[in-house]
Phi, psi and omega in degrees: 000129180285159178298327179296314181292325178292317178298324177295317178296321179294320178296319178299318177301312182297318178298318181297318181287333178275351187306323182304330182289339183237013185283189179300163178306154185304331181297336181277352182246124178247145178067203180204194180294147178297132177288133184254127177250131182238160175242030185300338180243032176065017172208156183286128179214154171294137178308320185286353179260351187270123183273063175200165182275106182217137174245137185230144173241126177278171177300324179295318179292320179297326183294331183263005175264168180248039183293141173259316178208193185289349185297333181277003176289354174304328181271007180265322188227149179285154177057038179233128175235125178231119184232144165274114185287342180063022178266053178133171179288161176086008177056062175301136191254145168241109184245133181227131174234126181055038175080005180249121182197178178249137182242022180231137186267000182294142183291345181281349185270122178293139178289154172268331177257118180280127171257118184244123181243116182051039177087359183253124179284127179265115184265004184249123181298333179287336180256359186281333182275069188293153178288148180274063181241138171060032184267136176267325179197158176225134175235133177246111181260126183256139182096162183305134177243065189273002184257301190261339185253115173261150010265287191244080180267068187285335180259329183160188183213149172243114185256111182251131178239127181265158180300139176257160174298155174222183188266023175238132177290136179167187179170192177203156177223145181223130177239131179225152178219139182212185178294171189060029179053039181277121176231122183231143177221131173212157180178173178208160173229133180256128186233108174282122182267323173216181176295339185251348189226131179221155178226159179220130179244136182222154176219157175208144179213140179212120178233133178206157172284168180285157177282348190249153174245126179268107185284346176276314182268356177057051179201161175289160183215147178100016179294152185227140172231104188243137177221143177220138176231136181214153176217137179224153184223140178230125182234125176241085181293340176205174178295340185264346188235135174221130180234126182236132177226141177218140175236133177234135170232125178235146178226131180226117173252143186196164161288147173299136179300128182284145177249156185254136175272120177238035180299136179260167185303335180271005178257149192299318184293334176278310185292323188265323184248002180060031175259090191239152172294151178294329178197186179294330185253353181236145182286186184302324182284342184088357180216132185288349177248015172240128183243159183234030180284159179261013179213141174263355181062039180305151176069022169288144182213159175215113180243145179215149172233142180219132174241133178229132174230120174243125176236130183231134182225117174280099186293319180202164178308121180089357181235123181229134178252126181240138173236131180233122175245137177223138175225128184221131183223137176231148178223125186213160174204147179192142174265118182249124176267082188291332183287337177066025182238170176289351180264159172265091181254319179208090176246157176220150166247127193232067173288131182206155177228143179222140174214150178215153167214147184218152176228132178225133177232127182216150177245129180241130174245119183213110177219192176278001178295168180293329186252130170222151186199164170228131179224142183193178177229157188212137178224136185226140173222138176212157175214155189209137176215136175230134176245083191266146170242125176256130180253104188256118184246018178245037179296329179294332176291326181274319192240354178118167187297341180294344180261011180299133179083355180274131176247116181272135174262109184251104179276138178211143181228141173224144178224133182226150174232145178228136171234135178218128178233143184211154170231139187215159174207156171205127184225147176249139173231120180269111175289328181199184178297339184262323190253132175225128177254133177241130177232135179209169178188158178218128173256125184236135173239122181244143174222133179227148171224156182219142177220146185238155162238111181216106183304337182278359184234083179296339180294344179292346178296338181250334180203125176099001177279174180302321184274349178221069187291160173271138181229160180205146180234153177216154176222150181203144171251126181245110182270165174213141176211136176215155178228125184244136177234122180271113180287325179200185179297334185246011183210143175208161174233157180209155170238142188219138166236133176213150179241136175249151183219136173233126185298159171286189181177198178231149176295121181275001178276123188282070174221113187276298175067192188295331186262001180051042186297328185287344178240006178254120185286151166252161191261169179295164173234156180224155175227128173257123185246124175246126190219142173231130184217169177218146175227134184205154173231144187225167171054055179056044176065028176258357177220126179238126179233114175239129183216156177206155168239147184218156178218122186233139175248117187254119186239149178054044184302134177275109183248132177257133183227124176275123181238154182281146174233158177260021180204178175059231182277001177082358178200163179211146178259124177256143172248123189232137169265080192236003190224158168231153180216157174238127184230128175215162182179189183225144179222138176235133178229114190224155175213147181214148172236083185288340179201165181303127177090344182253122175237135179236125172246151183208149173227155176208130180227134171243137187220130171241110182232110184220146172291140172257342176201132179200096177249118180289116183291342181280338184229344185081004183287144176270114184251019184299337182289343183291159176259149174294148182279152178050047180229069179296142182288334179225134173215151181189165179212155176221122188225092174275144173229129180233129178240136180209150180289141179197138173053044180061024177212214183221134172259143177226126175242129182225133180230136172242115174252128182233133176239133169228134178283174183302139175215163184268147176248337185250155180306317184267009176059037181294134187294334182291344179249009182286143175265116179289167180306138185240139174236099187252133178235125170246149182207151172223148175224116187231155175234129181238132174218120186063232180263010184251133176231129173245130185222141167263139181224153175214138179236140183051054184296336178275001176055046176289135185242033179298152182285142173258351182204153175198141179213129172269109186270125177079008178287132183242141177277138176237164180301338182251005181157233177205154173270138188294337176084203188280302180193173175236135174242156181220171174215135181268162173293158176302144181284190179298129174230152182203163180176194181226145178229149175235125182237133180234123174259146180216000000 
């Protein structure tokens, strides 16, 4: 995107937000913007009263969007990047808020962005990119959430609430069809059994061909067959007690998502095997949606089960006791052709299982009194095991020409357990109608252990094996303090300090290598966030302007670096606490209703994210010049929605335009994996009459093919720079998709 076009878009945004001052006479405008209620602090509050950076989507807003999963929330909030890395089945997610994110798909790595579903924190990157089905609301909280959200929401949190049963019989069904032979069906039925007890049953199915064409195997690749079944129950035995339970089972079968080889002439797979990218910006095939792998990874699957129990008891007026139980389990397997070439150079088979369960108990006091608070305790347990086989076909590169054509099968297993316990509180004290002080804190104790099975390491028989794992513990207190001043009934300002913490751990990838990374712990990291913000509504609630500036100090950053080895799999991933960073920026979140039927929402984010210190302990090299990954300096969106009466019903037109400037995907900022500036447009056009809605939808209408993932495999840092390593692989965002949907409510 040129600076001229961006300035034009920014000018259009400003004109749109200023439009109420020059719009039609007030008589032509009825009502105002929908009031938004959030649960960002574990209790219901008006969005405009919460002294933190949060963007919220109501059920009504979600209904008119064309979301498939959480990845499209990039256009909802500023300084947010959510990508499907395509490194395996189940849509493993890479989420970044304000330049802080995780770039590794292993289940052993704690997320930086907490995804919370019905109060349950999802600790598995493969299950975090939840489908946009049956959602009542979505909240995106930016900045460390170290007080109320466990476990480690060091960058921010995405709080998803699904529809609950109610006491009216009804439901809805939706059928959609699109290009790539995409056919999707979802729906639910709500059944009141008594005045106090109701149930809701839901199903979802989505089948489509792949977005990619495999020119070696002459077939499409990346097809998905997804099914979900769920049942939920709501029981209100009295006005004071409510018990909610939900069970979800999802099954996803697919071709393994194909990856692209973008190896350059100075990388081994290009120089030694002539498996080279077509250019700096195009993969080996010359097209980002054409792959040249020799495997489709047929029969890859990702299955998950989830149980949620929420129990609420109003003990006395103004006092509520909540208990939240969550259990989440995933089972997956997939053949990944990581080299992205017609040769078998680096393939893996990755059967793995992950499970977690958590218990949270909290007491909330909220009345018109000066003091209100939430206090609670939290316990988490999880375990993870992978029995991986790596198929290494570049042995001649490691050991000489006598190994040409030999593919080694290297079996490796890792198993990890995590325990986390916490106590937390957050309280508000109103000095007056204008001033409110908030103080909070969370004490967390984490313990992790890891054990390996690796035939090449006989020393594991005494330390680090499955039966005698290595363990490590950490503890941290994360405080929060804010001061809010209400300028008027419709405007306030606030100042905020919060600290985020992410526990240390062990590399869950079963490759030990020279540095023993899989049994050597890395330490926790912390972020101190200083923020000043304002929230206001104008023109009889027809214009909403929320903005903030923030400054963050990131310490003991957990950095993963792929380094070359002369044995085993030929590379190893190291996790290092080697860096500090300074991150600051500006965010605008706005909405306007300039005329009846027209609503415009907009976001704008500016971000400066740079290392202040980064010395690689393995080489002594100074890497401070590198940029943080997935941290575009500019991001923004403009989303108009217009509703008008037509044909005895209602027409609705909705457009989402999203801009992100260029950003890095790889640790070493290699240009072949860089994501260029993106201009993405999604749109829907619908007609509703009675309970029936017919809609046309389109996603990524501009067909932007920016990368969602990139990794330099085997690249090593040296005191004078770095060695390029074996190769680099990438994955692009989904191409243009479109279709039609029919929705029936009853």
